[in-house]
Amino acid sequence: DTGVSQNPRHKITKRGQNVTFRCDPISEHNRLYWYRQTLGQGPEFLTYFQNEAQLEKSRLLSDRFSAERPKGSFSTLEIQRTEQGDSAMYLCASSLLGGSNEKLFFGSGTQLSVL
Amino acid sequence: DQQVKQNSPSLSVQEGRISILNCDYTNSMFDYFLWYKKYPAEGPTFLISISSIKDKNEDGRFTVFLNKSAKHLSLHIVPSQPGDSAVYFCAASDTDKLIFGTGTRLQVFP
């Protein structure tokens, strides 16, 4: 069991640059989630996929954010024209089937710092 | 609007004593609740959960209690150990996603 893997672990970028993060879920898991966590807050839901289909997006996910899961396996989260307010820990999680009574398995996150 | 609330940002407990972490929620439609533990620079890890059809679930040193009428749940850790020092998040299942509280930082001192 390799768990949920996220790369990179840390990313420092200048305001206005684009960044992309990758998440590899647990191999047999169909559901993949992206969350964002800022200091002093709990993880906030951004979006999730059932296989390759993106089923829900939070209002937190502005037009500058895009997520993909092209083959239902790994996922990428891209932020265009980064702003200082984008600085946060971006967490990926996966679950086997989704729905109620399902726990999520989280990766270690990507810490983004926008200068 | 915060649907899941953890009103105590921090808690300090002596080793061997009981730790009680509290969580309140506002949506009566939530039917599944989870506690996650998070160490610095790591993602949250699942600790224990409870369905709304139960009022208690126990796993070793960890017990979660649910009071649906009060929309309140609590996590009891007994006995507390220094390795339990971490941030604890309460979460509620909202259809297909989890909604998290803001967390409580637990420090267990010798």
PDB file of N, CA, C and O in Angstrom, chain B residues 36-94:
ATOM      1  N   TYR B  36     -10.003  13.170  12.372  1.00  0.00           N
ATOM      2  CA  TYR B  36      -8.708  13.022  11.744  1.00  0.00           C
ATOM      3  C   TYR B  36      -7.669  13.660  12.643  1.00  0.00           C
ATOM      4  O   TYR B  36      -7.931  14.629  13.363  1.00  0.00           O
ATOM      5  N   LYS B  37      -6.473  13.136  12.546  1.00  0.00           N
ATOM      6  CA  LYS B  37      -5.336  13.626  13.310  1.00  0.00           C
ATOM      7  C   LYS B  37      -4.293  14.114  12.314  1.00  0.00           C
ATOM      8  O   LYS B  37      -4.075  13.489  11.272  1.00  0.00           O
ATOM      9  N   LYS B  38      -3.661  15.249  12.629  1.00  0.00           N
ATOM     10  CA  LYS B  38      -2.680  15.787  11.687  1.00  0.00           C
ATOM     11  C   LYS B  38      -1.420  16.229  12.417  1.00  0.00           C
ATOM     12  O   LYS B  38      -1.479  17.051  13.331  1.00  0.00           O
ATOM     13  N   TYR B  39      -0.303  15.693  11.940  1.00  0.00           N
ATOM     14  CA  TYR B  39       1.007  16.154  12.403  1.00  0.00           C
ATOM     15  C   TYR B  39       1.514  17.221  11.437  1.00  0.00           C
ATOM     16  O   TYR B  39       1.097  17.268  10.273  1.00  0.00           O
ATOM     17  N   PRO B  40       2.425  18.085  11.893  1.00  0.00           N
ATOM     18  CA  PRO B  40       2.978  19.109  11.005  1.00  0.00           C
ATOM     19  C   PRO B  40       3.588  18.518   9.742  1.00  0.00           C
ATOM     20  O   PRO B  40       4.223  17.464   9.784  1.00  0.00           O
ATOM     21  N   ALA B  41       3.366  19.172   8.631  1.00  0.00           N
ATOM     22  CA  ALA B  41       3.933  18.801   7.335  1.00  0.00           C
ATOM     23  C   ALA B  41       3.445  17.436   6.841  1.00  0.00           C
ATOM     24  O   ALA B  41       4.080  16.829   5.963  1.00  0.00           O
ATOM     25  N   GLU B  42       2.363  16.944   7.400  1.00  0.00           N
ATOM     26  CA  GLU B  42       1.769  15.707   6.913  1.00  0.00           C
ATOM     27  C   GLU B  42       0.293  15.935   6.627  1.00  0.00           C
ATOM     28  O   GLU B  42      -0.308  16.885   7.126  1.00  0.00           O
ATOM     29  N   GLY B  43      -0.304  15.047   5.828  1.00  0.00           N
ATOM     30  CA  GLY B  43      -1.728  15.133   5.609  1.00  0.00           C
ATOM     31  C   GLY B  43      -2.495  14.548   6.780  1.00  0.00           C
ATOM     32  O   GLY B  43      -1.936  13.824   7.602  1.00  0.00           O
ATOM     33  N   PRO B  44      -3.775  14.868   6.888  1.00  0.00           N
ATOM     34  CA  PRO B  44      -4.602  14.290   7.957  1.00  0.00           C
ATOM     35  C   PRO B  44      -4.690  12.775   7.819  1.00  0.00           C
ATOM     36  O   PRO B  44      -4.775  12.252   6.708  1.00  0.00           O
ATOM     37  N   THR B  45      -4.699  12.088   8.947  1.00  0.00           N
ATOM     38  CA  THR B  45      -4.889  10.631   8.946  1.00  0.00           C
ATOM     39  C   THR B  45      -6.153  10.287   9.725  1.00  0.00           C
ATOM     40  O   THR B  45      -6.426  10.869  10.779  1.00  0.00           O
ATOM     41  N   PHE B  46      -6.889   9.352   9.199  1.00  0.00           N
ATOM     42  CA  PHE B  46      -8.149   8.940   9.806  1.00  0.00           C
ATOM     43  C   PHE B  46      -7.918   8.320  11.169  1.00  0.00           C
ATOM     44  O   PHE B  46      -6.999   7.524  11.367  1.00  0.00           O
ATOM     45  N   LEU B  47      -8.788   8.677  12.108  1.00  0.00           N
ATOM     46  CA  LEU B  47      -8.670   8.165  13.464  1.00  0.00           C
ATOM     47  C   LEU B  47      -9.842   7.262  13.833  1.00  0.00           C
ATOM     48  O   LEU B  47      -9.693   6.099  14.153  1.00  0.00           O
ATOM     49  N   ILE B  48     -11.048   7.798  13.766  1.00  0.00           N
ATOM     50  CA  ILE B  48     -12.228   7.059  14.169  1.00  0.00           C
ATOM     51  C   ILE B  48     -13.452   7.739  13.573  1.00  0.00           C
ATOM     52  O   ILE B  48     -13.412   8.933  13.268  1.00  0.00           O
ATOM     53  N   SER B  49     -14.523   6.993  13.399  1.00  0.00           N
ATOM     54  CA  SER B  49     -15.746   7.565  12.831  1.00  0.00           C
ATOM     55  C   SER B  49     -16.966   7.055  13.578  1.00  0.00           C
ATOM     56  O   SER B  49     -16.876   6.113  14.383  1.00  0.00           O
ATOM     57  N   ILE B  50     -18.104   7.674  13.301  1.00  0.00           N
ATOM     58  CA  ILE B  50     -19.353   7.249  13.897  1.00  0.00           C
ATOM     59  C   ILE B  50     -20.505   7.577  12.958  1.00  0.00           C
ATOM     60  O   ILE B  50     -20.535   8.649  12.350  1.00  0.00           O
ATOM     61  N   SER B  51     -21.426   6.629  12.840  1.00  0.00           N
ATOM     62  CA  SER B  51     -22.630   6.855  12.070  1.00  0.00           C
ATOM     63  C   SER B  51     -23.689   7.469  12.964  1.00  0.00           C
ATOM     64  O   SER B  51     -23.689   7.256  14.177  1.00  0.00           O
ATOM     65  N   SER B  52     -24.606   8.195  12.360  1.00  0.00           N
ATOM     66  CA  SER B  52     -25.639   8.872  13.153  1.00  0.00           C
ATOM     67  C   SER B  52     -26.641   7.909  13.790  1.00  0.00           C
ATOM     68  O   SER B  52     -27.430   8.310  14.632  1.00  0.00           O
ATOM     69  N   ILE B  53     -26.591   6.640  13.411  1.00  0.00           N
ATOM     70  CA  ILE B  53     -27.488   5.678  14.051  1.00  0.00           C
ATOM     71  C   ILE B  53     -26.917   5.181  15.372  1.00  0.00           C
ATOM     72  O   ILE B  53     -27.583   4.452  16.109  1.00  0.00           O
ATOM     73  N   LYS B  54     -25.683   5.575  15.667  1.00  0.00           N
ATOM     74  CA  LYS B  54     -25.057   5.191  16.927  1.00  0.00           C
ATOM     75  C   LYS B  54     -24.830   6.416  17.791  1.00  0.00           C
ATOM     76  O   LYS B  54     -24.837   7.551  17.309  1.00  0.00           O
ATOM     77  N   ASP B  55     -24.593   6.190  19.071  1.00  0.00           N
ATOM     78  CA  ASP B  55     -24.224   7.311  19.932  1.00  0.00           C
ATOM     79  C   ASP B  55     -22.819   7.156  20.508  1.00  0.00           C
ATOM     80  O   ASP B  55     -22.317   8.062  21.181  1.00  0.00           O
ATOM     81  N   LYS B  56     -22.187   6.033  20.199  1.00  0.00           N
ATOM     82  CA  LYS B  56     -20.841   5.805  20.721  1.00  0.00           C
ATOM     83  C   LYS B  56     -20.113   4.825  19.816  1.00  0.00           C
ATOM     84  O   LYS B  56     -20.699   3.851  19.320  1.00  0.00           O
ATOM     85  N   ASN B  57     -18.822   5.082  19.631  1.00  0.00           N
ATOM     86  CA  ASN B  57     -17.967   4.129  18.922  1.00  0.00           C
ATOM     87  C   ASN B  57     -16.597   4.167  19.582  1.00  0.00           C
ATOM     88  O   ASN B  57     -16.062   5.238  19.852  1.00  0.00           O
ATOM     89  N   GLU B  58     -16.065   2.995  19.829  1.00  0.00           N
ATOM     90  CA  GLU B  58     -14.825   2.888  20.590  1.00  0.00           C
ATOM     91  C   GLU B  58     -13.786   2.112  19.800  1.00  0.00           C
ATOM     92  O   GLU B  58     -14.099   1.111  19.143  1.00  0.00           O
ATOM     93  N   ASP B  59     -12.543   2.587  19.863  1.00  0.00           N
ATOM     94  CA  ASP B  59     -11.440   1.895  19.207  1.00  0.00           C
ATOM     95  C   ASP B  59     -10.191   2.101  20.054  1.00  0.00           C
ATOM     96  O   ASP B  59      -9.536   3.134  19.970  1.00  0.00           O
ATOM     97  N   GLY B  60      -9.915   1.115  20.885  1.00  0.00           N
ATOM     98  CA  GLY B  60      -8.740   1.225  21.753  1.00  0.00           C
ATOM     99  C   GLY B  60      -8.876   2.381  22.724  1.00  0.00           C
ATOM    100  O   GLY B  60      -9.853   2.482  23.462  1.00  0.00           O
ATOM    101  N   ARG B  61      -7.889   3.276  22.681  1.00  0.00           N
ATOM    102  CA  ARG B  61      -7.918   4.419  23.601  1.00  0.00           C
ATOM    103  C   ARG B  61      -8.858   5.537  23.143  1.00  0.00           C
ATOM    104  O   ARG B  61      -9.040   6.519  23.879  1.00  0.00           O
ATOM    105  N   PHE B  62      -9.432   5.399  21.967  1.00  0.00           N
ATOM    106  CA  PHE B  62     -10.242   6.469  21.374  1.00  0.00           C
ATOM    107  C   PHE B  62     -11.726   6.091  21.382  1.00  0.00           C
ATOM    108  O   PHE B  62     -12.090   4.994  20.962  1.00  0.00           O
ATOM    109  N   THR B  63     -12.535   7.029  21.855  1.00  0.00           N
ATOM    110  CA  THR B  63     -13.979   6.848  21.851  1.00  0.00           C
ATOM    111  C   THR B  63     -14.622   8.124  21.323  1.00  0.00           C
ATOM    112  O   THR B  63     -14.254   9.224  21.749  1.00  0.00           O
ATOM    113  N   VAL B  64     -15.560   7.963  20.406  1.00  0.00           N
ATOM    114  CA  VAL B  64     -16.306   9.113  19.911  1.00  0.00           C
ATOM    115  C   VAL B  64     -17.751   8.977  20.381  1.00  0.00           C
ATOM    116  O   VAL B  64     -18.341   7.898  20.304  1.00  0.00           O
ATOM    117  N   PHE B  65     -18.285  10.083  20.884  1.00  0.00           N
ATOM    118  CA  PHE B  65     -19.670  10.141  21.348  1.00  0.00           C
ATOM    119  C   PHE B  65     -20.433  11.110  20.462  1.00  0.00           C
ATOM    120  O   PHE B  65     -19.915  12.173  20.109  1.00  0.00           O
ATOM    121  N   LEU B  66     -21.661  10.731  20.122  1.00  0.00           N
ATOM    122  CA  LEU B  66     -22.508  11.591  19.294  1.00  0.00           C
ATOM    123  C   LEU B  66     -23.809  11.891  20.012  1.00  0.00           C
ATOM    124  O   LEU B  66     -24.504  10.963  20.441  1.00  0.00           O
ATOM    125  N   ASN B  67     -24.143  13.158  20.121  1.00  0.00           N
ATOM    126  CA  ASN B  67     -25.416  13.606  20.682  1.00  0.00           C
ATOM    127  C   ASN B  67     -26.161  14.339  19.575  1.00  0.00           C
ATOM    128  O   ASN B  67     -25.921  15.527  19.327  1.00  0.00           O
ATOM    129  N   LYS B  68     -27.044  13.615  18.892  1.00  0.00           N
ATOM    130  CA  LYS B  68     -27.712  14.195  17.728  1.00  0.00           C
ATOM    131  C   LYS B  68     -28.641  15.341  18.092  1.00  0.00           C
ATOM    132  O   LYS B  68     -28.744  16.324  17.356  1.00  0.00           O
ATOM    133  N   SER B  69     -29.302  15.242  19.209  1.00  0.00           N
ATOM    134  CA  SER B  69     -30.243  16.305  19.576  1.00  0.00           C
ATOM    135  C   SER B  69     -29.510  17.611  19.829  1.00  0.00           C
ATOM    136  O   SER B  69     -30.020  18.699  19.540  1.00  0.00           O
ATOM    137  N   ALA B  70     -28.295  17.514  20.337  1.00  0.00           N
ATOM    138  CA  ALA B  70     -27.492  18.710  20.602  1.00  0.00           C
ATOM    139  C   ALA B  70     -26.585  19.059  19.425  1.00  0.00           C
ATOM    140  O   ALA B  70     -25.900  20.080  19.454  1.00  0.00           O
ATOM    141  N   LYS B  71     -26.558  18.208  18.403  1.00  0.00           N
ATOM    142  CA  LYS B  71     -25.661  18.376  17.255  1.00  0.00           C
ATOM    143  C   LYS B  71     -24.224  18.546  17.754  1.00  0.00           C
ATOM    144  O   LYS B  71     -23.523  19.512  17.411  1.00  0.00           O
ATOM    145  N   HIS B  72     -23.806  17.599  18.551  1.00  0.00           N
ATOM    146  CA  HIS B  72     -22.513  17.684  19.217  1.00  0.00           C
ATOM    147  C   HIS B  72     -21.851  16.316  19.221  1.00  0.00           C
ATOM    148  O   HIS B  72     -22.500  15.295  19.448  1.00  0.00           O
ATOM    149  N   LEU B  73     -20.559  16.318  18.952  1.00  0.00           N
ATOM    150  CA  LEU B  73     -19.798  15.092  19.139  1.00  0.00           C
ATOM    151  C   LEU B  73     -18.498  15.397  19.865  1.00  0.00           C
ATOM    152  O   LEU B  73     -18.045  16.557  19.880  1.00  0.00           O
ATOM    153  N   SER B  74     -17.969  14.375  20.489  1.00  0.00           N
ATOM    154  CA  SER B  74     -16.730  14.549  21.232  1.00  0.00           C
ATOM    155  C   SER B  74     -15.840  13.335  21.029  1.00  0.00           C
ATOM    156  O   SER B  74     -16.317  12.226  20.779  1.00  0.00           O
ATOM    157  N   LEU B  75     -14.560  13.582  21.129  1.00  0.00           N
ATOM    158  CA  LEU B  75     -13.549  12.523  21.046  1.00  0.00           C
ATOM    159  C   LEU B  75     -12.853  12.443  22.386  1.00  0.00           C
ATOM    160  O   LEU B  75     -12.352  13.451  22.886  1.00  0.00           O
ATOM    161  N   HIS B  76     -12.849  11.248  22.964  1.00  0.00           N
ATOM    162  CA  HIS B  76     -12.172  11.018  24.228  1.00  0.00           C
ATOM    163  C   HIS B  76     -10.935  10.158  23.975  1.00  0.00           C
ATOM    164  O   HIS B  76     -11.039   9.120  23.293  1.00  0.00           O
ATOM    165  N   ILE B  77      -9.835  10.589  24.523  1.00  0.00           N
ATOM    166  CA  ILE B  77      -8.599   9.818  24.422  1.00  0.00           C
ATOM    167  C   ILE B  77      -8.155   9.513  25.848  1.00  0.00           C
ATOM    168  O   ILE B  77      -7.903  10.426  26.646  1.00  0.00           O
ATOM    169  N   VAL B  78      -8.091   8.202  26.148  1.00  0.00           N
ATOM    170  CA  VAL B  78      -7.675   7.857  27.497  1.00  0.00           C
ATOM    171  C   VAL B  78      -6.940   6.520  27.499  1.00  0.00           C
ATOM    172  O   VAL B  78      -7.432   5.556  26.914  1.00  0.00           O
ATOM    173  N   PRO B  79      -5.763   6.415  28.098  1.00  0.00           N
ATOM    174  CA  PRO B  79      -5.010   7.530  28.638  1.00  0.00           C
ATOM    175  C   PRO B  79      -4.290   8.297  27.537  1.00  0.00           C
ATOM    176  O   PRO B  79      -3.873   7.725  26.532  1.00  0.00           O
ATOM    177  N   SER B  80      -4.120   9.587  27.720  1.00  0.00           N
ATOM    178  CA  SER B  80      -3.412  10.401  26.741  1.00  0.00           C
ATOM    179  C   SER B  80      -1.918  10.107  26.797  1.00  0.00           C
ATOM    180  O   SER B  80      -1.349   9.863  27.882  1.00  0.00           O
ATOM    181  N   GLN B  81      -1.292  10.138  25.629  1.00  0.00           N
ATOM    182  CA  GLN B  81       0.142   9.873  25.518  1.00  0.00           C
ATOM    183  C   GLN B  81       0.811  11.032  24.779  1.00  0.00           C
ATOM    184  O   GLN B  81       0.169  11.695  23.954  1.00  0.00           O
ATOM    185  N   PRO B  82       2.102  11.266  25.012  1.00  0.00           N
ATOM    186  CA  PRO B  82       2.778  12.364  24.313  1.00  0.00           C
ATOM    187  C   PRO B  82       2.670  12.270  22.794  1.00  0.00           C
ATOM    188  O   PRO B  82       2.565  13.290  22.112  1.00  0.00           O
ATOM    189  N   GLY B  83       2.656  11.047  22.259  1.00  0.00           N
ATOM    190  CA  GLY B  83       2.521  10.871  20.815  1.00  0.00           C
ATOM    191  C   GLY B  83       1.165  11.291  20.277  1.00  0.00           C
ATOM    192  O   GLY B  83       0.985  11.394  19.059  1.00  0.00           O
ATOM    193  N   ASP B  84       0.220  11.550  21.155  1.00  0.00           N
ATOM    194  CA  ASP B  84      -1.096  12.033  20.719  1.00  0.00           C
ATOM    195  C   ASP B  84      -1.070  13.524  20.408  1.00  0.00           C
ATOM    196  O   ASP B  84      -2.047  14.069  19.884  1.00  0.00           O
ATOM    197  N   SER B  85       0.007  14.192  20.742  1.00  0.00           N
ATOM    198  CA  SER B  85       0.118  15.635  20.476  1.00  0.00           C
ATOM    199  C   SER B  85       0.059  15.884  18.975  1.00  0.00           C
ATOM    200  O   SER B  85       0.914  15.421  18.217  1.00  0.00           O
ATOM    201  N   ALA B  86      -0.965  16.593  18.549  1.00  0.00           N
ATOM    202  CA  ALA B  86      -1.241  16.817  17.133  1.00  0.00           C
ATOM    203  C   ALA B  86      -2.433  17.755  17.035  1.00  0.00           C
ATOM    204  O   ALA B  86      -3.001  18.161  18.049  1.00  0.00           O
ATOM    205  N   VAL B  87      -2.817  18.081  15.809  1.00  0.00           N
ATOM    206  CA  VAL B  87      -4.056  18.818  15.586  1.00  0.00           C
ATOM    207  C   VAL B  87      -5.141  17.812  15.207  1.00  0.00           C
ATOM    208  O   VAL B  87      -4.916  16.948  14.352  1.00  0.00           O
ATOM    209  N   TYR B  88      -6.290  17.923  15.836  1.00  0.00           N
ATOM    210  CA  TYR B  88      -7.396  17.007  15.600  1.00  0.00           C
ATOM    211  C   TYR B  88      -8.528  17.749  14.899  1.00  0.00           C
ATOM    212  O   TYR B  88      -8.971  18.808  15.347  1.00  0.00           O
ATOM    213  N   PHE B  89      -8.973  17.165  13.790  1.00  0.00           N
ATOM    214  CA  PHE B  89     -10.065  17.753  13.025  1.00  0.00           C
ATOM    215  C   PHE B  89     -11.292  16.863  13.103  1.00  0.00           C
ATOM    216  O   PHE B  89     -11.210  15.644  12.920  1.00  0.00           O
ATOM    217  N   CYS B  90     -12.404  17.481  13.341  1.00  0.00           N
ATOM    218  CA  CYS B  90     -13.696  16.842  13.256  1.00  0.00           C
ATOM    219  C   CYS B  90     -14.203  17.069  11.830  1.00  0.00           C
ATOM    220  O   CYS B  90     -13.966  18.141  11.251  1.00  0.00           O
ATOM    221  N   ALA B  91     -14.882  16.077  11.246  1.00  0.00           N
ATOM    222  CA  ALA B  91     -15.412  16.231   9.901  1.00  0.00           C
ATOM    223  C   ALA B  91     -16.783  15.582   9.819  1.00  0.00           C
ATOM    224  O   ALA B  91     -17.062  14.595  10.514  1.00  0.00           O
ATOM    225  N   ALA B  92     -17.625  16.149   8.973  1.00  0.00           N
ATOM    226  CA  ALA B  92     -18.953  15.599   8.732  1.00  0.00           C
ATOM    227  C   ALA B  92     -19.086  15.263   7.256  1.00  0.00           C
ATOM    228  O   ALA B  92     -18.579  15.992   6.400  1.00  0.00           O
ATOM    229  N   SER B  93     -19.774  14.160   7.000  1.00  0.00           N
ATOM    230  CA  SER B  93     -19.976  13.735   5.617  1.00  0.00           C
ATOM    231  C   SER B  93     -21.199  14.435   5.038  1.00  0.00           C
ATOM    232  O   SER B  93     -22.307  14.319   5.562  1.00  0.00           O
ATOM    233  N   ASP B  94     -20.957  15.199   3.970  1.00  0.00           N
ATOM    234  CA  ASP B  94     -22.016  15.921   3.285  1.00  0.00           C
ATOM    235  C   ASP B  94     -22.166  15.330   1.885  1.00  0.00           C
ATOM    236  O   ASP B  94     -21.465  15.734   0.964  1.00  0.00           O
TER     237      ASP B  94
END
